[in-house]
Short mmCIF file of N, CA, C and O in Angstrom, two decimals:
data_model
loop_
_atom_site.label_atom_id
_atom_site.label_comp_id
_atom_site.label_asym_id
_atom_site.label_seq_id
_atom_site.Cartn_x
_atom_site.Cartn_y
_atom_site.Cartn_z
N MET L 9 -3.02 44.21 36.00
CA MET L 9 -3.64 44.97 34.93
C MET L 9 -2.69 45.04 33.73
O MET L 9 -1.51 45.30 33.88
N PHE L 10 -3.24 44.86 32.56
CA PHE L 10 -2.48 44.99 31.33
C PHE L 10 -2.62 46.42 30.82
O PHE L 10 -3.65 47.05 31.00
N LYS L 11 -1.58 46.91 30.17
CA LYS L 11 -1.54 48.29 29.71
C LYS L 11 -2.05 48.39 28.27
O LYS L 11 -1.60 47.65 27.40
N LEU L 12 -2.95 49.35 28.03
CA LEU L 12 -3.56 49.58 26.72
C LEU L 12 -3.33 51.01 26.27
O LEU L 12 -3.49 51.95 27.06
N VAL L 13 -2.98 51.17 24.99
CA VAL L 13 -2.86 52.49 24.36
C VAL L 13 -3.92 52.56 23.27
O VAL L 13 -4.07 51.62 22.48
N ILE L 14 -4.65 53.68 23.22
CA ILE L 14 -5.69 53.90 22.21
C ILE L 14 -5.21 54.99 21.25
O ILE L 14 -4.78 56.07 21.69
N VAL L 15 -5.29 54.69 19.94
CA VAL L 15 -4.89 55.65 18.91
C VAL L 15 -6.08 55.85 17.97
O VAL L 15 -6.44 54.95 17.23
N GLU L 16 -6.68 57.02 18.05
CA GLU L 16 -7.90 57.32 17.29
C GLU L 16 -7.92 58.82 17.02
O GLU L 16 -7.81 59.62 17.95
N ASP L 17 -8.07 59.20 15.74
CA ASP L 17 -8.01 60.62 15.40
C ASP L 17 -9.29 61.38 15.69
O ASP L 17 -9.26 62.60 15.84
N GLU L 18 -10.41 60.73 15.82
CA GLU L 18 -11.66 61.42 16.13
C GLU L 18 -11.80 61.58 17.64
O GLU L 18 -11.91 60.59 18.37
N ASP L 19 -11.79 62.83 18.09
CA ASP L 19 -11.79 63.13 19.53
C ASP L 19 -12.93 62.46 20.28
O ASP L 19 -12.72 61.88 21.35
N ASN L 20 -14.14 62.55 19.73
CA ASN L 20 -15.30 62.00 20.45
C ASN L 20 -15.21 60.47 20.56
O ASN L 20 -15.58 59.90 21.59
N ILE L 21 -14.72 59.81 19.54
CA ILE L 21 -14.58 58.35 19.59
C ILE L 21 -13.48 57.97 20.57
O ILE L 21 -13.65 57.06 21.40
N ARG L 22 -12.34 58.67 20.49
CA ARG L 22 -11.22 58.39 21.40
C ARG L 22 -11.67 58.57 22.85
O ARG L 22 -11.41 57.71 23.70
N HIS L 23 -12.36 59.65 23.13
CA HIS L 23 -12.83 59.92 24.49
C HIS L 23 -13.83 58.85 24.94
O HIS L 23 -13.76 58.36 26.07
N SER L 24 -14.75 58.48 24.06
CA SER L 24 -15.74 57.45 24.41
C SER L 24 -15.07 56.12 24.70
O SER L 24 -15.43 55.43 25.65
N LEU L 25 -14.11 55.75 23.86
CA LEU L 25 -13.40 54.48 24.08
C LEU L 25 -12.67 54.49 25.42
O LEU L 25 -12.69 53.50 26.15
N GLU L 26 -12.03 55.61 25.71
CA GLU L 26 -11.27 55.69 26.96
C GLU L 26 -12.18 55.70 28.19
O GLU L 26 -11.90 55.01 29.18
N CYS L 27 -13.27 56.44 28.11
CA CYS L 27 -14.07 56.70 29.32
C CYS L 27 -15.28 55.79 29.53
O CYS L 27 -15.73 55.61 30.66
N PHE L 28 -15.84 55.24 28.45
CA PHE L 28 -17.10 54.53 28.60
C PHE L 28 -17.02 53.01 28.42
O PHE L 28 -18.02 52.32 28.56
N ILE L 29 -15.85 52.50 28.11
CA ILE L 29 -15.66 51.05 28.02
C ILE L 29 -15.10 50.58 29.36
O ILE L 29 -14.13 51.18 29.86
N PRO L 30 -15.64 49.54 29.96
CA PRO L 30 -15.16 49.09 31.27
C PRO L 30 -13.85 48.28 31.17
O PRO L 30 -13.81 47.06 31.36
N TRP L 31 -12.77 48.98 30.83
CA TRP L 31 -11.48 48.32 30.61
C TRP L 31 -11.03 47.53 31.83
O TRP L 31 -10.50 46.43 31.69
N ASN L 32 -11.18 48.10 33.02
CA ASN L 32 -10.74 47.41 34.24
C ASN L 32 -11.41 46.05 34.39
O ASN L 32 -10.80 45.09 34.85
N GLN L 33 -12.67 45.99 34.00
CA GLN L 33 -13.42 44.74 34.08
C GLN L 33 -12.79 43.65 33.21
O GLN L 33 -12.89 42.47 33.50
N MET L 34 -12.10 44.06 32.15
CA MET L 34 -11.44 43.11 31.23
C MET L 34 -9.97 42.92 31.56
O MET L 34 -9.27 42.18 30.88
N GLY L 35 -9.49 43.63 32.59
CA GLY L 35 -8.09 43.48 32.99
C GLY L 35 -7.14 44.47 32.34
O GLY L 35 -5.93 44.24 32.33
N PHE L 36 -7.67 45.58 31.81
CA PHE L 36 -6.84 46.58 31.15
C PHE L 36 -6.92 47.93 31.84
O PHE L 36 -7.94 48.28 32.42
N GLU L 37 -5.83 48.67 31.68
CA GLU L 37 -5.77 50.06 32.12
C GLU L 37 -5.33 50.87 30.90
O GLU L 37 -4.31 50.54 30.26
N VAL L 38 -6.09 51.91 30.56
CA VAL L 38 -5.70 52.78 29.46
C VAL L 38 -4.60 53.70 29.99
O VAL L 38 -4.84 54.54 30.85
N VAL L 39 -3.37 53.51 29.47
CA VAL L 39 -2.23 54.29 29.97
C VAL L 39 -1.96 55.53 29.14
O VAL L 39 -1.28 56.45 29.61
N ALA L 40 -2.47 55.56 27.89
CA ALA L 40 -2.27 56.74 27.05
C ALA L 40 -3.23 56.68 25.87
O ALA L 40 -3.65 55.59 25.45
N THR L 41 -3.58 57.87 25.36
CA THR L 41 -4.38 57.96 24.14
C THR L 41 -3.71 58.97 23.21
O THR L 41 -3.09 59.93 23.68
N PHE L 42 -3.84 58.73 21.91
CA PHE L 42 -3.23 59.61 20.92
C PHE L 42 -4.16 59.79 19.74
O PHE L 42 -4.96 58.90 19.43
N SER L 43 -4.01 60.92 19.06
CA SER L 43 -4.83 61.19 17.88
C SER L 43 -4.09 60.88 16.59
O SER L 43 -4.65 61.04 15.51
N ASP L 44 -2.84 60.44 16.70
CA ASP L 44 -2.05 60.18 15.50
C ASP L 44 -1.04 59.05 15.75
O ASP L 44 -0.50 58.94 16.87
N GLY L 45 -0.78 58.28 14.72
CA GLY L 45 0.15 57.16 14.83
C GLY L 45 1.57 57.56 15.17
O GLY L 45 2.26 56.85 15.90
N SER L 46 2.03 58.71 14.67
CA SER L 46 3.42 59.11 14.94
C SER L 46 3.62 59.45 16.41
O SER L 46 4.65 59.09 17.00
N ASP L 47 2.66 60.11 17.02
CA ASP L 47 2.76 60.42 18.45
C ASP L 47 2.71 59.14 19.29
O ASP L 47 3.46 58.99 20.25
N ALA L 48 1.83 58.23 18.90
CA ALA L 48 1.72 56.96 19.62
C ALA L 48 3.00 56.16 19.50
O ALA L 48 3.49 55.61 20.49
N LEU L 49 3.57 56.10 18.30
CA LEU L 49 4.80 55.34 18.09
C LEU L 49 5.95 55.91 18.92
O LEU L 49 6.71 55.16 19.53
N ALA L 50 6.06 57.23 18.97
CA ALA L 50 7.11 57.86 19.78
C ALA L 50 6.95 57.45 21.25
O ALA L 50 7.94 57.14 21.92
N TYR L 51 5.74 57.44 21.74
CA TYR L 51 5.47 57.02 23.12
C TYR L 51 5.81 55.54 23.31
O TYR L 51 6.48 55.16 24.28
N LEU L 52 5.37 54.70 22.38
CA LEU L 52 5.53 53.26 22.52
C LEU L 52 6.99 52.80 22.41
O LEU L 52 7.34 51.74 22.93
N LYS L 53 7.83 53.58 21.77
CA LYS L 53 9.25 53.22 21.68
C LYS L 53 9.87 53.17 23.07
O LYS L 53 10.71 52.32 23.35
N ASP L 54 9.46 54.08 23.95
CA ASP L 54 10.03 54.16 25.29
C ASP L 54 9.12 53.62 26.38
O ASP L 54 9.55 53.46 27.52
N ASN L 55 7.86 53.37 26.05
CA ASN L 55 6.87 52.92 27.03
C ASN L 55 6.09 51.74 26.48
O ASN L 55 4.92 51.89 26.12
N PRO L 56 6.71 50.58 26.41
CA PRO L 56 5.98 49.45 25.85
C PRO L 56 4.74 49.13 26.68
O PRO L 56 4.70 49.37 27.88
N CYS L 57 3.74 48.63 25.99
CA CYS L 57 2.50 48.26 26.67
C CYS L 57 2.12 46.86 26.20
O CYS L 57 2.86 46.22 25.46
N ASP L 58 0.98 46.39 26.65
CA ASP L 58 0.54 45.04 26.30
C ASP L 58 -0.33 45.01 25.06
O ASP L 58 -0.33 44.03 24.31
N ALA L 59 -1.12 46.08 24.84
CA ALA L 59 -2.06 46.10 23.72
C ALA L 59 -2.23 47.52 23.20
O ALA L 59 -2.11 48.49 23.95
N VAL L 60 -2.52 47.60 21.90
CA VAL L 60 -2.79 48.87 21.23
C VAL L 60 -4.06 48.69 20.41
O VAL L 60 -4.20 47.70 19.70
N MET L 61 -4.96 49.66 20.52
CA MET L 61 -6.12 49.70 19.65
C MET L 61 -5.98 50.95 18.80
O MET L 61 -5.80 52.05 19.33
N THR L 62 -6.02 50.77 17.47
CA THR L 62 -5.76 51.91 16.59
C THR L 62 -6.73 51.98 15.42
O THR L 62 -7.22 50.95 14.94
N ASP L 63 -6.97 53.19 14.98
CA ASP L 63 -7.70 53.46 13.74
C ASP L 63 -6.72 53.20 12.60
O ASP L 63 -5.50 53.09 12.81
N VAL L 64 -7.21 53.12 11.36
CA VAL L 64 -6.35 52.91 10.21
C VAL L 64 -5.91 54.24 9.61
O VAL L 64 -4.73 54.53 9.51
N LEU L 65 -6.88 55.08 9.22
CA LEU L 65 -6.54 56.32 8.53
C LEU L 65 -6.52 57.49 9.51
O LEU L 65 -7.53 57.81 10.14
N MET L 66 -5.33 58.09 9.64
CA MET L 66 -5.15 59.26 10.49
C MET L 66 -4.25 60.24 9.74
O MET L 66 -3.64 59.87 8.74
N SER L 67 -4.12 61.45 10.24
CA SER L 67 -3.48 62.52 9.47
C SER L 67 -2.00 62.31 9.16
O SER L 67 -1.63 62.16 8.01
N ARG L 68 -1.14 62.33 10.15
CA ARG L 68 0.31 62.30 9.87
C ARG L 68 0.84 60.90 9.62
O ARG L 68 1.68 60.71 8.75
N MET L 69 0.40 59.94 10.39
CA MET L 69 0.86 58.55 10.21
C MET L 69 -0.33 57.63 10.38
O MET L 69 -1.03 57.68 11.38
N SER L 70 -0.54 56.79 9.40
CA SER L 70 -1.68 55.87 9.47
C SER L 70 -1.45 54.81 10.54
O SER L 70 -0.31 54.54 10.96
N GLY L 71 -2.53 54.19 10.95
CA GLY L 71 -2.43 53.09 11.90
C GLY L 71 -1.61 51.94 11.34
O GLY L 71 -0.83 51.31 12.06
N LEU L 72 -1.75 51.67 10.04
CA LEU L 72 -0.98 50.58 9.43
C LEU L 72 0.51 50.88 9.41
O LEU L 72 1.32 49.99 9.68
N ASP L 73 0.89 52.13 9.12
CA ASP L 73 2.31 52.50 9.16
C ASP L 73 2.84 52.37 10.59
O ASP L 73 3.95 51.89 10.81
N MET L 74 2.05 52.79 11.57
CA MET L 74 2.46 52.67 12.96
C MET L 74 2.63 51.20 13.34
O MET L 74 3.63 50.82 13.95
N ILE L 75 1.68 50.36 12.94
CA ILE L 75 1.74 48.93 13.25
C ILE L 75 2.98 48.30 12.63
O ILE L 75 3.68 47.50 13.26
N ARG L 76 3.27 48.66 11.39
CA ARG L 76 4.44 48.12 10.69
C ARG L 76 5.71 48.42 11.48
O ARG L 76 6.53 47.53 11.71
N GLN L 77 5.87 49.66 11.92
CA GLN L 77 7.06 50.03 12.69
C GLN L 77 7.05 49.44 14.09
O GLN L 77 8.08 48.99 14.60
N LEU L 78 5.89 49.43 14.71
CA LEU L 78 5.76 48.86 16.05
C LEU L 78 6.10 47.38 16.06
O LEU L 78 6.73 46.87 16.99
N HIS L 79 5.72 46.69 14.99
CA HIS L 79 5.97 45.25 14.89
C HIS L 79 7.47 44.94 14.92
O HIS L 79 7.88 43.91 15.44
N THR L 80 8.30 45.85 14.39
CA THR L 80 9.74 45.61 14.40
C THR L 80 10.37 45.87 15.76
O THR L 80 11.36 45.23 16.11
N ILE L 81 9.81 46.80 16.55
CA ILE L 81 10.42 47.11 17.84
C ILE L 81 9.77 46.38 19.03
O ILE L 81 10.45 46.08 20.00
N HIS L 82 8.48 46.11 18.94
CA HIS L 82 7.77 45.40 20.02
C HIS L 82 6.77 44.41 19.41
O HIS L 82 5.55 44.61 19.51
N PRO L 83 7.26 43.33 18.80
CA PRO L 83 6.35 42.39 18.12
C PRO L 83 5.37 41.67 19.06
O PRO L 83 4.37 41.14 18.61
N GLN L 84 5.64 41.71 20.35
CA GLN L 84 4.78 41.01 21.31
C GLN L 84 3.51 41.79 21.64
O GLN L 84 2.57 41.23 22.20
N ILE L 85 3.46 43.07 21.30
CA ILE L 85 2.27 43.88 21.62
C ILE L 85 1.09 43.40 20.79
O ILE L 85 1.19 43.21 19.58
N LYS L 86 -0.03 43.19 21.44
CA LYS L 86 -1.26 42.77 20.77
C LYS L 86 -1.94 44.01 20.18
O LYS L 86 -2.15 44.99 20.88
N VAL L 87 -2.24 43.95 18.89
CA VAL L 87 -2.83 45.10 18.21
C VAL L 87 -4.22 44.76 17.71
O VAL L 87 -4.44 43.71 17.10
N VAL L 88 -5.15 45.68 17.95
CA VAL L 88 -6.52 45.58 17.45
C VAL L 88 -6.77 46.83 16.61
O VAL L 88 -6.48 47.94 17.05
N ILE L 89 -7.27 46.62 15.40
CA ILE L 89 -7.64 47.75 14.56
C ILE L 89 -9.13 48.01 14.73
O ILE L 89 -9.93 47.09 14.73
N LEU L 90 -9.45 49.29 14.87
CA LEU L 90 -10.83 49.74 14.93
C LEU L 90 -10.98 50.78 13.83
O LEU L 90 -10.41 51.87 13.93
N SER L 91 -11.68 50.44 12.76
CA SER L 91 -11.70 51.31 11.60
C SER L 91 -13.08 51.39 10.96
O SER L 91 -13.87 50.45 11.05
N GLY L 92 -13.32 52.49 10.29
CA GLY L 92 -14.54 52.65 9.52
C GLY L 92 -14.42 52.00 8.15
O GLY L 92 -15.38 51.98 7.39
N TYR L 93 -13.24 51.48 7.85
CA TYR L 93 -12.98 50.89 6.53
C TYR L 93 -12.85 49.38 6.65
O TYR L 93 -12.07 48.87 7.44
N SER L 94 -13.63 48.68 5.85
CA SER L 94 -13.59 47.21 5.89
C SER L 94 -12.92 46.65 4.64
O SER L 94 -13.13 45.50 4.28
N GLU L 95 -12.12 47.48 3.96
CA GLU L 95 -11.48 47.06 2.72
C GLU L 95 -10.50 45.93 2.96
O GLU L 95 -9.72 45.93 3.92
N PHE L 96 -10.52 44.96 2.06
CA PHE L 96 -9.73 43.76 2.21
C PHE L 96 -8.23 44.05 2.25
O PHE L 96 -7.49 43.40 2.99
N SER L 97 -7.76 45.04 1.50
CA SER L 97 -6.33 45.35 1.48
C SER L 97 -5.83 45.77 2.86
O SER L 97 -4.71 45.43 3.26
N TYR L 98 -6.65 46.50 3.62
CA TYR L 98 -6.27 46.89 4.98
C TYR L 98 -6.17 45.65 5.87
O TYR L 98 -5.24 45.50 6.64
N ALA L 99 -7.15 44.78 5.75
CA ALA L 99 -7.15 43.56 6.55
C ALA L 99 -5.96 42.68 6.19
O ALA L 99 -5.33 42.09 7.07
N GLN L 100 -5.64 42.60 4.91
CA GLN L 100 -4.49 41.81 4.47
C GLN L 100 -3.20 42.31 5.11
O GLN L 100 -2.39 41.53 5.61
N GLU L 101 -3.00 43.62 5.06
CA GLU L 101 -1.78 44.18 5.65
C GLU L 101 -1.78 43.97 7.16
O GLU L 101 -0.74 43.69 7.75
N ALA L 102 -2.92 44.09 7.79
CA ALA L 102 -3.03 43.87 9.23
C ALA L 102 -2.61 42.45 9.59
O ALA L 102 -1.89 42.23 10.56
N ILE L 103 -3.02 41.49 8.79
CA ILE L 103 -2.65 40.09 9.03
C ILE L 103 -1.13 39.92 8.93
O ILE L 103 -0.52 39.20 9.73
N ARG L 104 -0.53 40.59 7.98
CA ARG L 104 0.92 40.52 7.79
C ARG L 104 1.68 40.91 9.05
O ARG L 104 2.75 40.39 9.34
N TYR L 105 1.11 41.83 9.83
CA TYR L 105 1.77 42.30 11.05
C TYR L 105 1.13 41.73 12.30
O TYR L 105 1.26 42.30 13.38
N GLN L 106 0.46 40.61 12.14
CA GLN L 106 -0.10 39.83 13.26
C GLN L 106 -1.07 40.61 14.14
O GLN L 106 -1.09 40.47 15.35
N VAL L 107 -1.90 41.43 13.49
CA VAL L 107 -2.95 42.12 14.22
C VAL L 107 -3.92 41.07 14.77
O VAL L 107 -4.28 40.13 14.07
N VAL L 108 -4.29 41.21 16.02
CA VAL L 108 -5.12 40.23 16.69
C VAL L 108 -6.56 40.24 16.18
O VAL L 108 -7.18 39.20 16.01
N HIS L 109 -7.08 41.44 15.93
CA HIS L 109 -8.47 41.54 15.49
C HIS L 109 -8.68 42.84 14.72
O HIS L 109 -8.00 43.82 14.96
N TYR L 110 -9.65 42.80 13.80
CA TYR L 110 -9.98 43.97 12.98
C TYR L 110 -11.47 44.24 13.20
O TYR L 110 -12.31 43.49 12.73
N LEU L 111 -11.77 45.29 13.95
CA LEU L 111 -13.15 45.66 14.25
C LEU L 111 -13.57 46.81 13.34
O LEU L 111 -12.78 47.72 13.08
N VAL L 112 -14.81 46.76 12.87
CA VAL L 112 -15.32 47.80 11.97
C VAL L 112 -16.29 48.70 12.74
O VAL L 112 -17.16 48.22 13.46
N LYS L 113 -16.10 50.02 12.56
CA LYS L 113 -16.99 51.01 13.18
C LYS L 113 -18.32 51.02 12.43
O LYS L 113 -18.32 50.84 11.22
N PRO L 114 -19.42 51.28 13.09
CA PRO L 114 -19.52 51.43 14.54
C PRO L 114 -19.38 50.07 15.21
O PRO L 114 -19.98 49.08 14.78
N VAL L 115 -18.57 50.03 16.23
CA VAL L 115 -18.26 48.76 16.88
C VAL L 115 -19.34 48.38 17.88
O VAL L 115 -19.93 49.24 18.54
N ASP L 116 -19.60 47.11 17.95
CA ASP L 116 -20.51 46.56 18.95
C ASP L 116 -19.72 46.43 20.25
O ASP L 116 -18.66 45.78 20.27
N VAL L 117 -20.18 47.05 21.31
CA VAL L 117 -19.45 47.05 22.58
C VAL L 117 -19.23 45.63 23.09
O VAL L 117 -18.15 45.31 23.60
N ASP L 118 -20.22 44.77 22.95
CA ASP L 118 -20.06 43.38 23.41
C ASP L 118 -18.94 42.68 22.64
O ASP L 118 -18.16 41.92 23.22
N GLU L 119 -18.87 42.93 21.34
CA GLU L 119 -17.81 42.33 20.52
C GLU L 119 -16.44 42.86 20.96
O GLU L 119 -15.48 42.10 21.10
N LEU L 120 -16.34 44.17 21.16
CA LEU L 120 -15.09 44.76 21.61
C LEU L 120 -14.66 44.16 22.95
O LEU L 120 -13.50 43.81 23.13
N MET L 121 -15.61 44.02 23.86
CA MET L 121 -15.29 43.45 25.17
C MET L 121 -14.86 41.99 25.06
O MET L 121 -13.94 41.56 25.75
N GLU L 122 -15.49 41.25 24.18
CA GLU L 122 -15.10 39.86 23.97
C GLU L 122 -13.68 39.77 23.42
O GLU L 122 -12.88 38.95 23.88
N VAL L 123 -13.36 40.63 22.46
CA VAL L 123 -12.01 40.65 21.88
C VAL L 123 -10.98 40.93 22.96
O VAL L 123 -9.97 40.23 23.08
N PHE L 124 -11.20 41.96 23.78
CA PHE L 124 -10.21 42.32 24.79
C PHE L 124 -10.18 41.35 25.97
O PHE L 124 -9.13 41.15 26.58
N THR L 125 -11.28 40.71 26.27
CA THR L 125 -11.26 39.65 27.28
C THR L 125 -10.40 38.50 26.80
O THR L 125 -9.59 37.95 27.56
N ASN L 126 -10.53 38.15 25.53
CA ASN L 126 -9.71 37.07 24.95
C ASN L 126 -8.22 37.46 24.94
O ASN L 126 -7.36 36.63 25.21
N ILE L 127 -7.94 38.72 24.62
CA ILE L 127 -6.54 39.18 24.63
C ILE L 127 -5.97 39.10 26.04
O ILE L 127 -4.84 38.66 26.24
N ALA L 128 -6.74 39.52 27.03
CA ALA L 128 -6.28 39.45 28.42
C ALA L 128 -5.99 38.00 28.82
O ALA L 128 -4.97 37.73 29.49
N GLU L 129 -6.83 37.07 28.41
CA GLU L 129 -6.60 35.66 28.70
C GLU L 129 -5.32 35.17 28.03
O GLU L 129 -4.53 34.43 28.63
N GLN L 130 -5.12 35.59 26.78
CA GLN L 130 -3.92 35.21 26.04
C GLN L 130 -2.67 35.79 26.72
O GLN L 130 -1.66 35.10 26.89
N LEU L 131 -2.73 37.06 27.11
CA LEU L 131 -1.60 37.68 27.79
C LEU L 131 -1.30 37.00 29.12
O LEU L 131 -0.13 36.79 29.47
N GLN L 132 -2.34 36.64 29.85
CA GLN L 132 -2.16 35.94 31.12
C GLN L 132 -1.50 34.59 30.91
O GLN L 132 -0.60 34.20 31.64
N GLN L 133 -1.92 33.88 29.87
CA GLN L 133 -1.33 32.58 29.55
C GLN L 133 0.14 32.73 29.16
O GLN L 133 0.99 31.96 29.60
N GLU L 134 0.45 33.74 28.37
CA GLU L 134 1.84 34.00 27.98
C GLU L 134 2.69 34.32 29.20
O GLU L 134 3.84 33.89 29.30
N LYS L 135 2.13 35.07 30.14
CA LYS L 135 2.83 35.42 31.37
C LYS L 135 3.13 34.16 32.20
O LYS L 135 4.23 33.98 32.71
N GLN L 136 2.13 33.28 32.30
CA GLN L 136 2.32 32.02 33.04
C GLN L 136 3.35 31.13 32.35
O GLN L 136 4.19 30.54 33.01
N ASP L 137 3.29 31.05 31.03
CA ASP L 137 4.25 30.24 30.28
C ASP L 137 5.67 30.76 30.48
O ASP L 137 6.60 29.97 30.66
N ALA L 138 5.85 32.08 30.46
CA ALA L 138 7.17 32.67 30.67
C ALA L 138 7.67 32.38 32.07
O ALA L 138 8.86 32.11 32.28
N SER L 139 6.76 32.40 33.05
CA SER L 139 7.14 32.12 34.43
C SER L 139 7.59 30.66 34.58
O SER L 139 8.57 30.37 35.25
N VAL L 140 6.89 29.75 33.92
CA VAL L 140 7.26 28.33 33.96
C VAL L 140 8.62 28.12 33.30
O VAL L 140 9.49 27.42 33.83
N GLU L 141 8.84 28.77 32.15
CA GLU L 141 10.11 28.65 31.46
C GLU L 141 11.24 29.19 32.32
O GLU L 141 12.34 28.61 32.36
N GLU L 142 11.00 30.28 33.03
CA GLU L 142 12.02 30.86 33.90
C GLU L 142 12.33 29.91 35.05
O GLU L 142 13.50 29.71 35.39
N THR L 143 11.32 29.29 35.63
CA THR L 143 11.50 28.34 36.72
C THR L 143 12.30 27.13 36.24
O THR L 143 13.22 26.67 36.92
N VAL L 144 11.98 26.61 35.06
CA VAL L 144 12.70 25.46 34.51
C VAL L 144 14.15 25.84 34.25
O VAL L 144 15.06 25.06 34.55
N ALA L 145 14.40 27.02 33.73
CA ALA L 145 15.77 27.47 33.43
C ALA L 145 16.58 27.58 34.72
O ALA L 145 17.77 27.24 34.75
N GLU L 146 15.94 28.06 35.80
CA GLU L 146 16.63 28.19 37.08
C GLU L 146 16.99 26.83 37.67
O GLU L 146 18.04 26.67 38.26
N THR L 147 16.10 25.85 37.52
CA THR L 147 16.38 24.52 38.07
C THR L 147 17.41 23.77 37.24
O THR L 147 18.09 22.87 37.74
N ASP L 148 17.58 24.16 35.98
CA ASP L 148 18.58 23.53 35.12
C ASP L 148 19.99 24.05 35.40
O ASP L 148 20.96 23.44 34.97
N ARG L 149 20.11 25.14 36.13
CA ARG L 149 21.44 25.74 36.39
C ARG L 149 22.19 24.97 37.39
O ARG L 149 22.19 24.40 38.25
#
């Protein structure tokens, strides 16, 4: 199972994402949820995960500010933005920090599941590639 953190300031949306999306079916476990980017970043500094889904605009720290800082400490984490804003400037900044996907609310559940299924496949491939590299390094010793 891959670890997922959800960052969403709207309680009902955060709860729905955590409880009503079949994450296990896609290979994910929701390990934490937060209503603000600063709380999520504090958690992620000490508890790295495989993927983060975040809103853009939140009270104390925006999702983009969190992503910017997260990118410097854990650039391997796959980030998906889920936002009510489809403004190009947000998408541009998201691209700069290698956000995997930018979903616009209200999100289509099938689209969300497709995005996370693809991320799980990518993470699995990266895991296999790292294992092969480790095996090759051991045989070269």
